[in-house]
Coordinates of N, CA and C in Angstrom, one line a residue:
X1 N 20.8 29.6 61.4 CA 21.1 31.0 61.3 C 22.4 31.3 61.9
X2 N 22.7 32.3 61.7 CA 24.2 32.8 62.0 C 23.9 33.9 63.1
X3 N 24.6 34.2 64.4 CA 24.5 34.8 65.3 C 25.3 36.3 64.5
X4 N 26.1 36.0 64.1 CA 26.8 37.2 63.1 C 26.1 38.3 62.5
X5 N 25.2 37.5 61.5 CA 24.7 37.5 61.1 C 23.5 38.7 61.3
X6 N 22.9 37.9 62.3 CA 21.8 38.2 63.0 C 22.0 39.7 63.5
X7 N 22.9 39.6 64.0 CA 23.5 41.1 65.3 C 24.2 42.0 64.2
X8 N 24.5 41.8 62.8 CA 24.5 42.8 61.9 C 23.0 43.3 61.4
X9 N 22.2 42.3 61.3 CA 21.1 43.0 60.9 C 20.3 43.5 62.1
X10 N 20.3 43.3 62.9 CA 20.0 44.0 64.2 C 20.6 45.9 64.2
X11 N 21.8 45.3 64.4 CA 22.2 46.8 64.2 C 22.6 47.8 63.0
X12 N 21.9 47.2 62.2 CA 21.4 47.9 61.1 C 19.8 48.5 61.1
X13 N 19.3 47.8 61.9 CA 17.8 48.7 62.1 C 18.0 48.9 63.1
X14 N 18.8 49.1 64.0 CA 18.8 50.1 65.1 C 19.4 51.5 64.8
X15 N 20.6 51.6 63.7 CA 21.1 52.8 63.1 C 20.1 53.4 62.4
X16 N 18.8 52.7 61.6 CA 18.0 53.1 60.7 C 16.8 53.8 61.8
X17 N 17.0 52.9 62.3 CA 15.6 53.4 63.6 C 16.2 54.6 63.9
X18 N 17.1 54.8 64.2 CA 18.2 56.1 64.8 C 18.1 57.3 64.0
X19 N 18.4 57.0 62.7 CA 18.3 58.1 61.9 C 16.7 59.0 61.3
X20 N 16.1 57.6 61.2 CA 14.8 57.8 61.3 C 14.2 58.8 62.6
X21 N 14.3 58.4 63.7 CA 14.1 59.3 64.9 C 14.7 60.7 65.1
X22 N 15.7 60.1 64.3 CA 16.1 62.1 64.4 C 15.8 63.0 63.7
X23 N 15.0 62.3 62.3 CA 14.2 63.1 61.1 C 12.7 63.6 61.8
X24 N 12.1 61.9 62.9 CA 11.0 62.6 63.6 C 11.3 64.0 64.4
X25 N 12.4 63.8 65.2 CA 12.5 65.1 66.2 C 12.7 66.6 65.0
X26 N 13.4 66.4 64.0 CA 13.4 67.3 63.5 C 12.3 67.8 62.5
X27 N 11.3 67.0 62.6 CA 9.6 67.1 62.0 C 10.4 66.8 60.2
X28 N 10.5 66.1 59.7 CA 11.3 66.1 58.2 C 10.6 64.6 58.2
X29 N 10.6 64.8 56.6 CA 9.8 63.5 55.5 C 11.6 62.6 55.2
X30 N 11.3 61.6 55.5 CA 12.2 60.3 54.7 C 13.2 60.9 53.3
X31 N 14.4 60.5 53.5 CA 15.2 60.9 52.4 C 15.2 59.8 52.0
X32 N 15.7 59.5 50.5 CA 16.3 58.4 49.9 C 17.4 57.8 50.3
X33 N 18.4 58.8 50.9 CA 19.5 58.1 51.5 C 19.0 56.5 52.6
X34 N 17.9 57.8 53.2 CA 16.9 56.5 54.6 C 16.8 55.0 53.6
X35 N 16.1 55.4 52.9 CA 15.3 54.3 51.8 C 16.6 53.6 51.2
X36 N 17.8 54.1 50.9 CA 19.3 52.6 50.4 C 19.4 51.9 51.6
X37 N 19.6 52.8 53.1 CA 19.5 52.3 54.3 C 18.4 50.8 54.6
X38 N 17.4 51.1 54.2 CA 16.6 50.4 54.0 C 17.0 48.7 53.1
X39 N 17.3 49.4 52.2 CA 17.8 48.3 50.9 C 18.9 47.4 51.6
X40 N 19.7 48.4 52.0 CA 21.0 47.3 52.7 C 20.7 46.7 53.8
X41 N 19.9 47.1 55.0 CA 18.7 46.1 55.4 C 18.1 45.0 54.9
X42 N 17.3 45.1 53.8 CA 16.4 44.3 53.1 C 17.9 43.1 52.2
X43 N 19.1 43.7 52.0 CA 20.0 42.5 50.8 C 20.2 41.5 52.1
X44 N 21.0 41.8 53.6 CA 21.4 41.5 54.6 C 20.1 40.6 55.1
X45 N 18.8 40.5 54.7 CA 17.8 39.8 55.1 C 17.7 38.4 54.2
X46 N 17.7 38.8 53.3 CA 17.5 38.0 52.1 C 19.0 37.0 52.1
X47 N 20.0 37.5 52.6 CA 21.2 36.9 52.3 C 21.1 35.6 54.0
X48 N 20.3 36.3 55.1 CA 19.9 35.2 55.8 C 19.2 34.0 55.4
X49 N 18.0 34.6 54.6 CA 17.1 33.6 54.1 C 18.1 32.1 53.6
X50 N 19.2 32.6 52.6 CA 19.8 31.7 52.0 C 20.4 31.0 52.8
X51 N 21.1 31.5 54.2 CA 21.7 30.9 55.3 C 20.8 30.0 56.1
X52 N 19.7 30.2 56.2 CA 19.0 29.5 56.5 C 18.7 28.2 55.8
X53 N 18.3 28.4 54.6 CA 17.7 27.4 53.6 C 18.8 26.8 53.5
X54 N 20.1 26.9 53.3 CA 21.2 25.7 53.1 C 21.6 25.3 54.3
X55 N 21.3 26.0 55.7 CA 21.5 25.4 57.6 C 20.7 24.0 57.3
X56 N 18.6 24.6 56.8 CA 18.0 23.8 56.9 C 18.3 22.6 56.1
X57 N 18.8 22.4 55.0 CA 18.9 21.8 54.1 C 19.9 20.6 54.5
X58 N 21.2 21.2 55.8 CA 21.9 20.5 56.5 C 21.3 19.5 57.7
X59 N 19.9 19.7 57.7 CA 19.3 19.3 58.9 C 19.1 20.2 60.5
X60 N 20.0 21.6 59.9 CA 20.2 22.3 61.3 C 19.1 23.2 61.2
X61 N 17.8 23.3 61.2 CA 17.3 23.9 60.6 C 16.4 24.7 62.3
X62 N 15.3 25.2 61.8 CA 14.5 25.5 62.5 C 13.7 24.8 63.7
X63 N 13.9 24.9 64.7 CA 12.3 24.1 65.6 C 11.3 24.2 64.9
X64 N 10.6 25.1 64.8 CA 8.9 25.1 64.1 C 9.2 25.7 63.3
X65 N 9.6 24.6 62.2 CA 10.0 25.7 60.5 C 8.8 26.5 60.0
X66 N 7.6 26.3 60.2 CA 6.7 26.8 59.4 C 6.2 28.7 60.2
X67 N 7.1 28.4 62.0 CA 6.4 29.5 62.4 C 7.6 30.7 62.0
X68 N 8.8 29.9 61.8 CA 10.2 31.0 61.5 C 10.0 31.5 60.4
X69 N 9.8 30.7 59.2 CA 9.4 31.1 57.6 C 8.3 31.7 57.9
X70 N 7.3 31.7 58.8 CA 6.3 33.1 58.6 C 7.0 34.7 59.4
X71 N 7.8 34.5 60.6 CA 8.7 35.2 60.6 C 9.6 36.0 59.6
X72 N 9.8 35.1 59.3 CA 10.9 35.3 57.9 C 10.3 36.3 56.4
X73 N 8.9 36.0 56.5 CA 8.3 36.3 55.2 C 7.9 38.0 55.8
X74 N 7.5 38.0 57.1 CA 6.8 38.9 57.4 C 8.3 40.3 57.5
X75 N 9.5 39.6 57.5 CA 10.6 40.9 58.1 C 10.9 41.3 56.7
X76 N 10.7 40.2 55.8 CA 10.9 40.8 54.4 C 10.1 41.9 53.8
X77 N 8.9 42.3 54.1 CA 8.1 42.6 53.6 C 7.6 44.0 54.5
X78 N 8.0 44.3 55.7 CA 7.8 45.5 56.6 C 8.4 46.6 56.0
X79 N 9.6 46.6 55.6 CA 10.7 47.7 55.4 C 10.1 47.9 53.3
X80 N 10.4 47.5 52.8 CA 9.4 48.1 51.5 C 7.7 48.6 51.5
X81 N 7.0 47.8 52.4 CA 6.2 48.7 52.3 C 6.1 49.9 53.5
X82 N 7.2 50.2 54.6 CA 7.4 51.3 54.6 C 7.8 52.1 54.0
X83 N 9.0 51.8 52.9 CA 9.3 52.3 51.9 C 8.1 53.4 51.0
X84 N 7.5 52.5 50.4 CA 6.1 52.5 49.5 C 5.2 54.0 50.6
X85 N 5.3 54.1 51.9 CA 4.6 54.6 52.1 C 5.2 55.7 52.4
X86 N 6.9 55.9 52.5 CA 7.4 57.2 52.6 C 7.5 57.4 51.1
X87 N 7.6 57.4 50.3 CA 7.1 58.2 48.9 C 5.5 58.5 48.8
X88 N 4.6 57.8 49.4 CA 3.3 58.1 49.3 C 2.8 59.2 50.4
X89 N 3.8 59.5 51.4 CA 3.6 60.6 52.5 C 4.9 61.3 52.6
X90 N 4.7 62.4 52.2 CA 5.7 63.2 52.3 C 6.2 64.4 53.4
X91 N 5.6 63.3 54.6 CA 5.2 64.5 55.8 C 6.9 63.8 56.9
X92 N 6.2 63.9 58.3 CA 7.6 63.5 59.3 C 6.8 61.9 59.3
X93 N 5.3 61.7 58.9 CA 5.0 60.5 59.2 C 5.5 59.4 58.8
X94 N 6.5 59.8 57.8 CA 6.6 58.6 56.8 C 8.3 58.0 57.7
X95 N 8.9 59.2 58.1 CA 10.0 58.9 59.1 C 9.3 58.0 60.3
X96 N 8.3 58.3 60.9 CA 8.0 57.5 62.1 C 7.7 55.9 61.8
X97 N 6.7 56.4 60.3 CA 6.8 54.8 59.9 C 8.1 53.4 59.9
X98 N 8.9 54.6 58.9 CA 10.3 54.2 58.9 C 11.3 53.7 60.1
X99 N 10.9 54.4 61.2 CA 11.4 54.3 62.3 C 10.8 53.2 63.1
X100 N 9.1 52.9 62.9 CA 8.4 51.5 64.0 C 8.7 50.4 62.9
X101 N 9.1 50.8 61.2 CA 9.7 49.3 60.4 C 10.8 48.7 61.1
X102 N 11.6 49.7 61.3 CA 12.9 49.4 62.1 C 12.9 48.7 63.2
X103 N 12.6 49.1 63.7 CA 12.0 48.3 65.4 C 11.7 46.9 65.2
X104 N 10.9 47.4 64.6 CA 9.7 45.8 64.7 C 10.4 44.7 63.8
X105 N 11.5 45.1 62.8 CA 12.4 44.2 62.1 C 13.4 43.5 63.1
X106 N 14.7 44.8 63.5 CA 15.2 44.2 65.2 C 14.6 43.2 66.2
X107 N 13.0 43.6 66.8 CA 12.6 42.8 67.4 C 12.3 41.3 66.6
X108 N 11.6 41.1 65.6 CA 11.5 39.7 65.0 C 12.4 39.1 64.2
X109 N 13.8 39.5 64.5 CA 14.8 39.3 63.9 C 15.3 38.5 65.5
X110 N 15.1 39.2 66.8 CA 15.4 38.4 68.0 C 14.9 37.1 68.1
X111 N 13.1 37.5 68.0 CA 12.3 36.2 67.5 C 12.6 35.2 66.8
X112 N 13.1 35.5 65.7 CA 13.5 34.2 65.2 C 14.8 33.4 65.0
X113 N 15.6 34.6 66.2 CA 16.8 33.4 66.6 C 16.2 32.6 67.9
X114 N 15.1 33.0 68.3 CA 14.2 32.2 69.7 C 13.9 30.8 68.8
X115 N 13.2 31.0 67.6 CA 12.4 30.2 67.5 C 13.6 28.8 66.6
X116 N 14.7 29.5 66.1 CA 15.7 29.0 65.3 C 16.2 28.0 66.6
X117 N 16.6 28.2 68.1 CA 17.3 27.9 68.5 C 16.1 26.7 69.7
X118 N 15.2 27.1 69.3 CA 14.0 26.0 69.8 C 13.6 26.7 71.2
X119 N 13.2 27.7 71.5 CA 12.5 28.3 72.3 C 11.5 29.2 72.5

């Protein structure tokens, strides 16, 4: 993994988390704009995966590859089906969701430079 890398996607769900939290204080449902926000999160993920698979492919790979790739599978997959669920709620809840996808992407994004770097 790339430390670069990493701390871009970091603070791309902390901006998201951000904007998201201000839709909560202001009681407001998820815009679309949120949800590209989202997407350029999700390309920025996907574009690690590939950094990864050719690190690992170099031998520089993971300590416990099988616990990072479930890491890995799980950050992929948070932020679309928050997605899915702010079009299916059109209340401020769908912002709060939006806002703990965020979080919880940041945090297991820390995680698996722990687990990347053997700790």
């Amino acid at each position: 993994m790339i430390l670069a890398l990493l701390l871009l996607v970091v603070a791309l769900c902390v901006v998201l988390a951000g904007w998201a939290g201000w839709f909560v204080a202001r009681n407001r449902a998820v815009i679309l704009n949120q949800l590209w926000g989202g997407a350029v999160v999700e390309f920025f993920l996907l574009v690690q995966g590939v950094v990864a698979i050719v690190q690992g492919a170099g031998g520089g790979g993971a300590a416990d590859p099988l616990l990072f790739w479930g890491y890995y599978a799980t950050t992929l997959v948070i932020l679309p089906l928050a997605a899915a669920w702010a079009f299916a709620e059109r209340t401020k809840w769908s912002s709060v969701v939006l806002l703990a996808a965020s979080v919880t992407v940041a945090f297991l994004e820390w995680r698996m430079w722990q687990i990347w770097m053997g700790a």
